[in-house]
């Protein structure tokens, strides 16, 4: 989606991201070029379930006993982010970047404006129960989705007059609910995010121009499966180019298409 927008001369004045979107926003803000977007694509294609969600029966057992605060260790994800972001700070961004996390105690949105990008991004992606809260200079933080996974309101407060949303979509071809506890948590989380986006879009489009790039649909890939990243990136690029060609940026979004649904027959 980013590549299609940039190739057609749609360059953002600022970027806002939460959860997985924080990784995209931060990477693009540091290198807002086509080459940077290509490198961002490589980050995702290098991901695997093991590098993001390293399942451990021992860890899960300790979490259920209350010894650990999360089902998954964040060490592998932190190493992945450090490999791509290094020691750069939020203030190093070329394009103003606002990463949205949430206060672990109040759930209120927090946008870290200083400190290491890795810490801010890791905090924004710390899905409750899946990953532990992250201590930062702004306090103990968790996934930005708790406050607003698609932070349209945050962008509006920052002064954005036209907001272009790049949603990830959600698995809409399941025949049965996921059975693994982490898979079930992620699926439930993605459904909540989809409904949240629809609700925020309805509420804010009255006084703000909001455009939503259509996510891939039907989407058969589960949230923890990164094996199809390259294919999904290519498909999203072609679909976004077609959407732009058809005047998508001049057309109000159809909120009904954002709501949870199923293609399982």
Steps between C-alpha positions, in 0.01 A plus 500: 500500500780742591686428180192564285427829677858623476534402133192708420641805683283472812754588768384537864580804717497275806447133584317343793513131587398257770578134560638342180431833331755661731774293333391622157460862610838513675691334216343721235554815709873425523535435125197634306625380161418217263826337604397528863164341424678212327712446811185510715354226282812294564448543875159335472612226263780411744245454779381158606273375772808399696660847481182684602304248708750243629260253661623331814293258707722584797434874459126448457489280812685765701260766373197293601653460846548876525881480498529673159285793392463383140471187289789592266850632568571831317873426464482366142285791381730752672802349325323521164413866556850586623645344186294734283474815714827490692535767770314773314260721694145614429641851445715371210198459271512690169120515486328589831410165655252437780500148642190428706519274805275482806565552868497156664298628799249740345481388137538863391694564176866593532714623211869465593684801361848415623715196573593200285269410213534131586354557848213712366413250226530199731268671749247586230495134389481349850166322461362437851556142622707421190793735576596669828462874557810701406664750739585822313582862580124563472404231750390136478336456160300238312355455151359818348195304391370522857460875446460514123656250263419716199568836665289724279411720796868545589577606142211748507621653828847535346346717230452258212239632255494189284570160651586197287465174693698189403326212682633146518161331477424174679463131425148470358502144358506298823259209527564445870633720782876468569583244770851602605478760782731752332334455162162550665619816674639646176185417304279660766731803504476542122118485513497767771731720292278467191191609692694780669611634162143496369370682808774767488443554130127556549563745782779708349413525130247772579772763547816329369582357157576131556594264221562129558711292265305173460666207678534171316176303511438211518808455715586136580819561703494492879646789699799298626589350159774698323575242231288684240635851568661550158185387319273719710726805453493453121123454494442806719723709272304407187164545673598840639617623158163396357318673787694822436432475125127468574497817710519341842647812661196696384242252625363469855565154650226239516507417872303180448798345320713549812276306737580140603358249255563150367547339160490146638247295308 
